[in-house]
mmCIF file of C-alpha atoms in Angstrom:
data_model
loop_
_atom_site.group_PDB
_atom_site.id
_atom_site.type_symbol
_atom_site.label_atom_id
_atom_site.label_comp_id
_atom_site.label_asym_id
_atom_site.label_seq_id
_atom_site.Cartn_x
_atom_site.Cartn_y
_atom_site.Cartn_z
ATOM 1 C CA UNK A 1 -11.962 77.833 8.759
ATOM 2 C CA UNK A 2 -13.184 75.697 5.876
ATOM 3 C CA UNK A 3 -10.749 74.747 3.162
ATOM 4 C CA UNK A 4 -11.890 73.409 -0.121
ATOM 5 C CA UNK A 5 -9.883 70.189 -0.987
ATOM 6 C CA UNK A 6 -11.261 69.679 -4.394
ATOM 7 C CA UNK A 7 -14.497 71.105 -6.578
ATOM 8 C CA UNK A 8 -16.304 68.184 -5.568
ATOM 9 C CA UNK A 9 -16.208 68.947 -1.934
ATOM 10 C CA UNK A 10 -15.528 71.100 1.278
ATOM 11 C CA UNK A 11 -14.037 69.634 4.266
ATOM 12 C CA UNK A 12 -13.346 71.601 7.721
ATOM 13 C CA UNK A 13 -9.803 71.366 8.570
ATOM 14 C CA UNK A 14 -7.977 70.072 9.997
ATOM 15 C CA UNK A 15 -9.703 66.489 8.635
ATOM 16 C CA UNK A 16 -9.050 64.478 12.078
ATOM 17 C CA UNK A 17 -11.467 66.644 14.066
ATOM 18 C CA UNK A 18 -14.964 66.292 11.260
ATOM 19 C CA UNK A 19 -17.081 63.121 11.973
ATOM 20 C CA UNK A 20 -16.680 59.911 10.184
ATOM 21 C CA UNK A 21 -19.524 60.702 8.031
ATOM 22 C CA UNK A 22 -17.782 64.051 6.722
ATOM 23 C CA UNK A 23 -13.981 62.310 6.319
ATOM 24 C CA UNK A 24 -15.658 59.388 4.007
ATOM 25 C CA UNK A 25 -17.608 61.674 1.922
ATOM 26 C CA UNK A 26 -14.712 63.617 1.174
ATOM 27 C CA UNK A 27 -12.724 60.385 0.325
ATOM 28 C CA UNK A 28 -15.331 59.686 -1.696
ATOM 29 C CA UNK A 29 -15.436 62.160 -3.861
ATOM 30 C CA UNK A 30 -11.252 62.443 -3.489
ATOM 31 C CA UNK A 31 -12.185 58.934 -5.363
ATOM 32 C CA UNK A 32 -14.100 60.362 -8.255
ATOM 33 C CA UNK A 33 -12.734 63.165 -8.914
ATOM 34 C CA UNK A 34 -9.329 60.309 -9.368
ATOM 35 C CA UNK A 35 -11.464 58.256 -11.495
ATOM 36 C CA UNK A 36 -12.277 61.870 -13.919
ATOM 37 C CA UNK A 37 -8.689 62.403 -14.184
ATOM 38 C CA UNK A 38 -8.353 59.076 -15.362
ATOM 39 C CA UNK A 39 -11.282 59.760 -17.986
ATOM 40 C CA UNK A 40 -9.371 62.967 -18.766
ATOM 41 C CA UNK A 41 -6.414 61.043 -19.347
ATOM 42 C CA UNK A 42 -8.366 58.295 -21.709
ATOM 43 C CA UNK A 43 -9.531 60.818 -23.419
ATOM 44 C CA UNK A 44 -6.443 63.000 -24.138
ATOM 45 C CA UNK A 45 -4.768 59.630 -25.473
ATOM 46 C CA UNK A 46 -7.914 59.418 -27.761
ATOM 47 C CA UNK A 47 -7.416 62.888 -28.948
ATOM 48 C CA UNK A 48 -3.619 62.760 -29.533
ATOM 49 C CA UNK A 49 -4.290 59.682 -31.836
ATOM 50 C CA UNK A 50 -6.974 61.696 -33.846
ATOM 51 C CA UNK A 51 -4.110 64.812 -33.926
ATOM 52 C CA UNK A 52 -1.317 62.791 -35.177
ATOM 53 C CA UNK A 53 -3.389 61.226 -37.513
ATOM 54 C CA UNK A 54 -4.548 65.003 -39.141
ATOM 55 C CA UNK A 55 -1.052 65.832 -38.778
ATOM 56 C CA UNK A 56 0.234 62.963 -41.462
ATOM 57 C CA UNK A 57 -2.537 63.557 -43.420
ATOM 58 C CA UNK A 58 -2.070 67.068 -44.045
ATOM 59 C CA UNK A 59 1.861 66.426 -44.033
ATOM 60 C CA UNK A 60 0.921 63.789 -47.039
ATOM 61 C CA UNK A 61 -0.994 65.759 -48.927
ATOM 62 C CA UNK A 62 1.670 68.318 -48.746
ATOM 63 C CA UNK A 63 4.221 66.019 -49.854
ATOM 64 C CA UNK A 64 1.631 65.017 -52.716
ATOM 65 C CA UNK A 65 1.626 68.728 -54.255
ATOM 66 C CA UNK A 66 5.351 69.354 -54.276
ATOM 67 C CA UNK A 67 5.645 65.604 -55.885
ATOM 68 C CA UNK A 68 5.953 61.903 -55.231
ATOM 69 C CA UNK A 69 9.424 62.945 -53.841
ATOM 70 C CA UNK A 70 8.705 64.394 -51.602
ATOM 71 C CA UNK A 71 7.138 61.911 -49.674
ATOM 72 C CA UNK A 72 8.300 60.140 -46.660
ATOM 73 C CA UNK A 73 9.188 56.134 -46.723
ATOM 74 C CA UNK A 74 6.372 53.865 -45.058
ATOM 75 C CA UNK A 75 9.543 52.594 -42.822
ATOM 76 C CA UNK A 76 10.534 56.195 -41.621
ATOM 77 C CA UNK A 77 6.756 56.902 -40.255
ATOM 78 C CA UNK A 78 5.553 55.773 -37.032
ATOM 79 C CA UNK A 79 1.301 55.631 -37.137
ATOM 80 C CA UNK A 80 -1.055 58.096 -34.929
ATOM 81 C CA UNK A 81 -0.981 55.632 -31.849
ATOM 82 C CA UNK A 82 3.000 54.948 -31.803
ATOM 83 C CA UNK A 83 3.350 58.949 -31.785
ATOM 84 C CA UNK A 84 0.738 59.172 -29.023
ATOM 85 C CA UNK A 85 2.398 56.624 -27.080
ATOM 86 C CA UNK A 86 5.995 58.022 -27.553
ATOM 87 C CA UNK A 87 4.112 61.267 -26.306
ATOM 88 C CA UNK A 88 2.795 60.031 -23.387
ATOM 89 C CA UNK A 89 5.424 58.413 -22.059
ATOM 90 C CA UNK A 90 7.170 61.733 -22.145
ATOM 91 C CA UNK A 91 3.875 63.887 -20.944
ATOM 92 C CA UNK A 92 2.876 61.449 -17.890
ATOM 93 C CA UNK A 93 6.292 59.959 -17.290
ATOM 94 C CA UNK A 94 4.724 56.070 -18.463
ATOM 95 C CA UNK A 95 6.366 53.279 -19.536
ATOM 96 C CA UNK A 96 5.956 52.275 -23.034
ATOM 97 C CA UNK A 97 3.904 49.590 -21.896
ATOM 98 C CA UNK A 98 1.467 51.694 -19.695
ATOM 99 C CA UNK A 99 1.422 54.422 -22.414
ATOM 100 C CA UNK A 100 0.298 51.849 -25.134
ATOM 101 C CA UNK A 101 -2.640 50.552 -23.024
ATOM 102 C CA UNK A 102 -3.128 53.868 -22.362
ATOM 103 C CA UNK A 103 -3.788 54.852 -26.332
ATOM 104 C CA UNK A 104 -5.563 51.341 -27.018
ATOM 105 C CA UNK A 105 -8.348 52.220 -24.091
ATOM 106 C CA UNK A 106 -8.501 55.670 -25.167
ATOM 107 C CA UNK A 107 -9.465 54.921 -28.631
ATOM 108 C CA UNK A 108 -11.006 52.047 -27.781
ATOM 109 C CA UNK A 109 -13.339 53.439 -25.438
ATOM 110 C CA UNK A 110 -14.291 56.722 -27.310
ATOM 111 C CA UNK A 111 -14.428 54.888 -30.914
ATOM 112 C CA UNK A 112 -16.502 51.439 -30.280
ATOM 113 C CA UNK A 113 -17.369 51.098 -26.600
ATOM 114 C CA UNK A 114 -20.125 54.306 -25.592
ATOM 115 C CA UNK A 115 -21.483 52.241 -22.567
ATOM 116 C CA UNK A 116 -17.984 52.144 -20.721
ATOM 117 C CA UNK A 117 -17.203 55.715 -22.030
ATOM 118 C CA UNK A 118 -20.169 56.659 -20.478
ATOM 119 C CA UNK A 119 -19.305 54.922 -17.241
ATOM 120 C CA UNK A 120 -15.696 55.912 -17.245
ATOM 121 C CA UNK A 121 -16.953 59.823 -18.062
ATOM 122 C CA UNK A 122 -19.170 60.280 -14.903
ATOM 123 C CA UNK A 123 -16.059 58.995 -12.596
ATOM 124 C CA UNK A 124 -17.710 55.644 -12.071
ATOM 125 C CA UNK A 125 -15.069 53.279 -13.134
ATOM 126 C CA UNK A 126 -11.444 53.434 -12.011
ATOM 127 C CA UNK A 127 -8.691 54.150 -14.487
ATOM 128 C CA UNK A 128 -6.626 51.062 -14.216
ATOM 129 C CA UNK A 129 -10.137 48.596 -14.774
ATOM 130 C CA UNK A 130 -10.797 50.960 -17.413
ATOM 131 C CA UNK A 131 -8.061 50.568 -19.265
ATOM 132 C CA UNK A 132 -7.869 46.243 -18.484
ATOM 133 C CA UNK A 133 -11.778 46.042 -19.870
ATOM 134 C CA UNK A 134 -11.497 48.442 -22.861
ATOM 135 C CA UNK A 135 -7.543 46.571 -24.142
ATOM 136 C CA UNK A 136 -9.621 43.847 -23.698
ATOM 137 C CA UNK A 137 -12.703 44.360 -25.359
ATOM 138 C CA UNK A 138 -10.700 45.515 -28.182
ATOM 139 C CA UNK A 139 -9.710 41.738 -29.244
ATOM 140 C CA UNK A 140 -13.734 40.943 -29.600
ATOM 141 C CA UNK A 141 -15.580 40.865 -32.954
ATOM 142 C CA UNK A 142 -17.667 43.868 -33.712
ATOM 143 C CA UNK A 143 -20.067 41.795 -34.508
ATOM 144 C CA UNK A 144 -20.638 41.261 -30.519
ATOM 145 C CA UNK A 145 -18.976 43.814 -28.788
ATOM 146 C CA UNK A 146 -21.754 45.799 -28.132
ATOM 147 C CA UNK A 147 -23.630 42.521 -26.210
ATOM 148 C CA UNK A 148 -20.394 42.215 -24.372
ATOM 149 C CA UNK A 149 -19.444 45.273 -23.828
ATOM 150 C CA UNK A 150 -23.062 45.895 -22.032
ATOM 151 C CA UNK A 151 -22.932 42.545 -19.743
ATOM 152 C CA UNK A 152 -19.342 43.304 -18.370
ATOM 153 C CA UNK A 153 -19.561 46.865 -17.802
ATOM 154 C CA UNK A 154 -23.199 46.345 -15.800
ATOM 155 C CA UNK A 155 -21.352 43.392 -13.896
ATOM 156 C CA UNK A 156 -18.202 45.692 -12.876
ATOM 157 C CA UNK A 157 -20.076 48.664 -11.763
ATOM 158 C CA UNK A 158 -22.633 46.271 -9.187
ATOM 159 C CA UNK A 159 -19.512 44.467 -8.223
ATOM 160 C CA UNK A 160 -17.962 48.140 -7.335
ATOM 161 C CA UNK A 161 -20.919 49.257 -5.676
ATOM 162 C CA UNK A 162 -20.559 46.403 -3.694
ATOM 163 C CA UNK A 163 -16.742 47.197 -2.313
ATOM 164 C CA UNK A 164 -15.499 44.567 -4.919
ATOM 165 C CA UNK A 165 -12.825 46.030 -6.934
ATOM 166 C CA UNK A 166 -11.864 43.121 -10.236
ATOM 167 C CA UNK A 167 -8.779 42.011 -10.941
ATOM 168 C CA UNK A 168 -6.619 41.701 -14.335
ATOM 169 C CA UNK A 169 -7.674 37.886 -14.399
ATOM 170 C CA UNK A 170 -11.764 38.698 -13.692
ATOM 171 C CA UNK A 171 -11.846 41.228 -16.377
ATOM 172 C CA UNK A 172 -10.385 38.523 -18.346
ATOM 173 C CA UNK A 173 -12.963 35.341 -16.989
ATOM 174 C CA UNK A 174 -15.722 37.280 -17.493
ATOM 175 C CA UNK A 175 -15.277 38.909 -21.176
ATOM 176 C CA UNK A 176 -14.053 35.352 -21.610
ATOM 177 C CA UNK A 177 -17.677 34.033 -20.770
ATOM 178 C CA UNK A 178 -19.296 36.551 -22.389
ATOM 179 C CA UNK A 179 -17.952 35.725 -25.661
ATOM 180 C CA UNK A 180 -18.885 32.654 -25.645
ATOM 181 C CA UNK A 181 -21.979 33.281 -24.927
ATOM 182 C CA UNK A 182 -22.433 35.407 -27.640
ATOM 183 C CA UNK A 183 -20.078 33.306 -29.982
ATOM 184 C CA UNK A 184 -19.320 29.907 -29.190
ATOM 185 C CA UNK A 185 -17.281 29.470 -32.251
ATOM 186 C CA UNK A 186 -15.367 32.620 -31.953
ATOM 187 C CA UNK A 187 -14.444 31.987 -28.307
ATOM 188 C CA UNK A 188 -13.149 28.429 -29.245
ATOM 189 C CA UNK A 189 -11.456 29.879 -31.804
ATOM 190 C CA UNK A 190 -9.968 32.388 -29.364
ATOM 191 C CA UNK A 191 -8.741 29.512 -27.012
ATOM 192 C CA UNK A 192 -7.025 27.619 -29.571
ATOM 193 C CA UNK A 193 -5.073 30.766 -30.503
ATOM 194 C CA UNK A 194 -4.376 31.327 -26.826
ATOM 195 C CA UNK A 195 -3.448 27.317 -26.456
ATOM 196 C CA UNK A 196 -0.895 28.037 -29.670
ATOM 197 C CA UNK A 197 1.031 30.732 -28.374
ATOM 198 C CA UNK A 198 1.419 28.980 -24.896
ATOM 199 C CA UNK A 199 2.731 25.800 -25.982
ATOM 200 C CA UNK A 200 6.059 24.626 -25.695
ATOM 201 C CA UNK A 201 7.694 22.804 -27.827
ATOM 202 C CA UNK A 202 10.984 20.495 -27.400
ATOM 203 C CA UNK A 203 13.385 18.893 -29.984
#
Protein backbone atom coordinates (compact mmCIF):
# COMPACT_ATOMS: atom_id res chain seq x y z
CA UNK A 1 0.00 0.00 0.00
CA UNK A 2 1.46 3.41 -0.80
CA UNK A 3 0.03 6.44 0.92
CA UNK A 4 0.71 9.89 -0.30
CA UNK A 5 1.84 12.13 2.67
CA UNK A 6 1.96 15.34 0.82
CA UNK A 7 1.98 16.52 -3.17
CA UNK A 8 5.56 16.66 -2.98
CA UNK A 9 6.01 13.04 -2.25
CA UNK A 10 4.93 9.29 -1.82
CA UNK A 11 6.15 7.27 0.97
CA UNK A 12 5.29 3.38 1.56
CA UNK A 13 3.77 2.96 4.85
CA UNK A 14 4.20 2.31 7.39
CA UNK A 15 7.52 4.89 7.30
CA UNK A 16 9.76 2.61 9.78
CA UNK A 17 10.02 -0.25 7.29
CA UNK A 18 11.38 2.20 3.77
CA UNK A 19 15.23 2.68 3.74
CA UNK A 20 16.95 5.64 5.11
CA UNK A 21 17.26 7.08 1.77
CA UNK A 22 13.30 7.04 1.23
CA UNK A 23 12.43 8.38 5.11
CA UNK A 24 14.93 11.56 4.48
CA UNK A 25 13.60 12.39 1.18
CA UNK A 26 10.26 12.49 2.43
CA UNK A 27 11.42 14.72 5.40
CA UNK A 28 12.79 16.65 3.01
CA UNK A 29 10.27 17.61 1.12
CA UNK A 30 7.85 17.46 4.56
CA UNK A 31 10.52 20.53 4.95
CA UNK A 32 9.60 22.44 1.86
CA UNK A 33 6.47 22.00 1.46
CA UNK A 34 6.67 23.82 5.54
CA UNK A 35 8.80 26.44 4.16
CA UNK A 36 5.71 27.12 1.06
CA UNK A 37 3.23 27.40 3.71
CA UNK A 38 5.27 29.85 5.26
CA UNK A 39 5.56 31.75 1.76
CA UNK A 40 1.78 31.30 1.58
CA UNK A 41 1.47 32.82 4.80
CA UNK A 42 3.96 35.95 3.84
CA UNK A 43 2.13 36.40 1.18
CA UNK A 44 -1.49 36.39 2.49
CA UNK A 45 -0.20 39.10 5.13
CA UNK A 46 1.01 41.04 1.98
CA UNK A 47 -2.32 40.75 0.39
CA UNK A 48 -4.50 41.61 3.44
CA UNK A 49 -2.43 44.91 3.71
CA UNK A 50 -3.12 45.72 -0.05
CA UNK A 51 -7.15 44.74 0.81
CA UNK A 52 -7.50 46.90 3.75
CA UNK A 53 -5.85 49.51 2.13
CA UNK A 54 -8.63 49.38 -1.11
CA UNK A 55 -11.10 48.96 1.49
CA UNK A 56 -10.39 52.67 3.19
CA UNK A 57 -9.91 54.01 0.05
CA UNK A 58 -13.09 53.19 -1.43
CA UNK A 59 -14.76 53.72 2.15
CA UNK A 60 -13.10 57.46 1.80
CA UNK A 61 -14.14 58.24 -1.27
CA UNK A 62 -17.55 57.23 -0.24
CA UNK A 63 -17.51 59.36 2.67
CA UNK A 64 -16.17 62.18 0.20
CA UNK A 65 -19.51 62.08 -2.02
CA UNK A 66 -22.06 62.11 0.76
CA UNK A 67 -19.80 65.12 2.36
CA UNK A 68 -16.90 66.05 4.58
CA UNK A 69 -19.20 64.61 7.35
CA UNK A 70 -19.25 61.93 6.68
CA UNK A 71 -15.88 61.07 7.12
CA UNK A 72 -14.23 59.13 9.78
CA UNK A 73 -11.63 60.88 12.43
CA UNK A 74 -7.81 60.08 11.66
CA UNK A 75 -7.90 58.79 15.53
CA UNK A 76 -10.88 56.31 14.95
CA UNK A 77 -8.93 54.50 11.86
CA UNK A 78 -6.41 51.94 12.31
CA UNK A 79 -3.98 51.78 8.82
CA UNK A 80 -3.92 48.60 6.30
CA UNK A 81 -1.12 46.80 8.41
CA UNK A 82 -2.78 47.33 12.06
CA UNK A 83 -6.07 45.71 10.42
CA UNK A 84 -3.96 42.91 8.92
CA UNK A 85 -2.31 42.30 12.07
CA UNK A 86 -5.53 42.42 14.26
CA UNK A 87 -6.63 39.83 11.48
CA UNK A 88 -4.06 37.58 11.80
CA UNK A 89 -3.86 37.22 15.14
CA UNK A 90 -7.43 36.07 14.96
CA UNK A 91 -6.91 33.87 11.53
CA UNK A 92 -3.54 32.00 12.73
CA UNK A 93 -4.09 32.31 16.45
CA UNK A 94 -0.56 34.84 16.69
CA UNK A 95 0.37 37.07 19.10
CA UNK A 96 0.32 40.64 18.26
CA UNK A 97 3.88 40.55 18.17
CA UNK A 98 4.26 37.51 15.75
CA UNK A 99 1.35 38.87 13.64
CA UNK A 100 3.14 42.32 13.18
CA UNK A 101 6.41 40.71 11.95
CA UNK A 102 4.31 38.72 10.14
CA UNK A 103 2.71 41.89 8.00
CA UNK A 104 6.21 43.82 8.03
CA UNK A 105 7.95 40.59 6.11
CA UNK A 106 5.03 40.16 4.02
CA UNK A 107 5.10 43.55 2.61
CA UNK A 108 8.44 43.83 2.95
CA UNK A 109 9.35 40.96 1.01
CA UNK A 110 6.76 41.26 -1.89
CA UNK A 111 7.17 45.28 -2.13
CA UNK A 112 11.19 45.96 -2.02
CA UNK A 113 13.05 42.68 -1.54
CA UNK A 114 12.39 40.26 -5.09
CA UNK A 115 15.65 38.24 -4.37
CA UNK A 116 14.35 36.86 -0.90
CA UNK A 117 10.75 36.65 -2.34
CA UNK A 118 12.13 34.64 -4.82
CA UNK A 119 13.98 32.46 -2.36
CA UNK A 120 11.22 32.32 0.16
CA UNK A 121 8.63 31.39 -3.00
CA UNK A 122 10.45 28.16 -4.17
CA UNK A 123 10.43 26.81 -0.32
CA UNK A 124 14.10 27.57 0.07
CA UNK A 125 14.16 29.69 3.10
CA UNK A 126 12.37 28.87 6.35
CA UNK A 127 9.55 31.03 7.60
CA UNK A 128 10.88 32.19 10.87
CA UNK A 129 14.57 33.45 8.99
CA UNK A 130 12.30 34.84 6.56
CA UNK A 131 10.53 36.89 8.50
CA UNK A 132 14.02 37.95 10.96
CA UNK A 133 15.92 39.01 7.43
CA UNK A 134 13.00 40.78 5.66
CA UNK A 135 11.87 42.99 9.49
CA UNK A 136 15.27 43.54 9.20
CA UNK A 137 16.08 44.63 5.93
CA UNK A 138 13.22 46.87 6.24
CA UNK A 139 15.28 49.45 8.58
CA UNK A 140 18.02 49.80 5.53
CA UNK A 141 18.08 52.76 3.09
CA UNK A 142 16.67 52.07 -0.30
CA UNK A 143 19.37 53.47 -1.52
CA UNK A 144 21.31 50.01 -0.62
CA UNK A 145 18.93 47.52 0.02
CA UNK A 146 19.12 45.91 -3.06
CA UNK A 147 23.29 45.36 -2.50
CA UNK A 148 22.29 44.04 0.85
CA UNK A 149 19.56 42.37 0.32
CA UNK A 150 21.62 40.22 -2.48
CA UNK A 151 24.84 39.51 -0.11
CA UNK A 152 22.68 38.21 2.89
CA UNK A 153 20.21 36.23 1.15
CA UNK A 154 23.23 34.35 -1.06
CA UNK A 155 25.08 33.95 2.43
CA UNK A 156 21.86 32.32 4.23
CA UNK A 157 20.92 29.96 1.55
CA UNK A 158 24.97 28.40 1.30
CA UNK A 159 24.94 28.48 5.03
CA UNK A 160 21.50 26.29 4.80
CA UNK A 161 22.77 24.11 2.27
CA UNK A 162 25.39 23.49 4.50
CA UNK A 163 23.08 22.19 7.68
CA UNK A 164 23.65 25.72 9.24
CA UNK A 165 20.42 27.16 10.19
CA UNK A 166 21.15 31.42 11.47
CA UNK A 167 20.09 32.73 14.36
CA UNK A 168 18.11 36.10 15.35
CA UNK A 169 21.64 37.64 16.30
CA UNK A 170 23.48 36.37 12.71
CA UNK A 171 20.75 37.78 10.67
CA UNK A 172 21.45 40.78 12.63
CA UNK A 173 25.76 40.65 12.41
CA UNK A 174 25.62 40.12 9.04
CA UNK A 175 23.00 42.84 7.59
CA UNK A 176 24.95 44.77 10.20
CA UNK A 177 28.23 44.28 8.06
CA UNK A 178 26.68 44.62 5.05
CA UNK A 179 25.59 48.03 5.64
CA UNK A 180 28.50 49.20 6.35
CA UNK A 181 29.94 48.06 3.68
CA UNK A 182 27.72 49.64 1.52
CA UNK A 183 27.34 52.80 3.83
CA UNK A 184 29.80 53.51 6.32
CA UNK A 185 28.08 56.62 7.36
CA UNK A 186 24.67 55.21 7.52
CA UNK A 187 25.75 52.21 9.61
CA UNK A 188 27.52 54.61 12.14
CA UNK A 189 24.68 56.47 12.13
CA UNK A 190 22.65 53.34 12.84
CA UNK A 191 24.91 52.45 15.90
CA UNK A 192 24.66 55.68 17.52
CA UNK A 193 20.86 55.39 17.36
CA UNK A 194 21.15 51.86 18.71
CA UNK A 195 23.86 53.22 21.51
CA UNK A 196 20.92 56.04 22.38
CA UNK A 197 18.15 53.90 23.05
CA UNK A 198 20.35 51.47 25.19
CA UNK A 199 21.77 53.85 27.50
CA UNK A 200 20.93 54.31 30.91
CA UNK A 201 20.79 57.11 32.55
CA UNK A 202 20.90 57.89 36.51
CA UNK A 203 20.03 61.07 38.55
Amino acid sequence: MVTTTSALFAVPEPLGMVDMEAVSEAARAATLAQNRAGATRLEAAHVLVDQFARSAQAQAEQADEAGAGSRRPAYARLDPEARARDHLVAACQLTCWHAARLVTAGTQIHRRLPRLRSTVDRGLLPELLAVDIACRLAEVSDAIVSAVEDEVVARFTDDLDGGDRPTRNAVDSAIDDAVERHDPAAAQDAAAAAAATRSVRFR
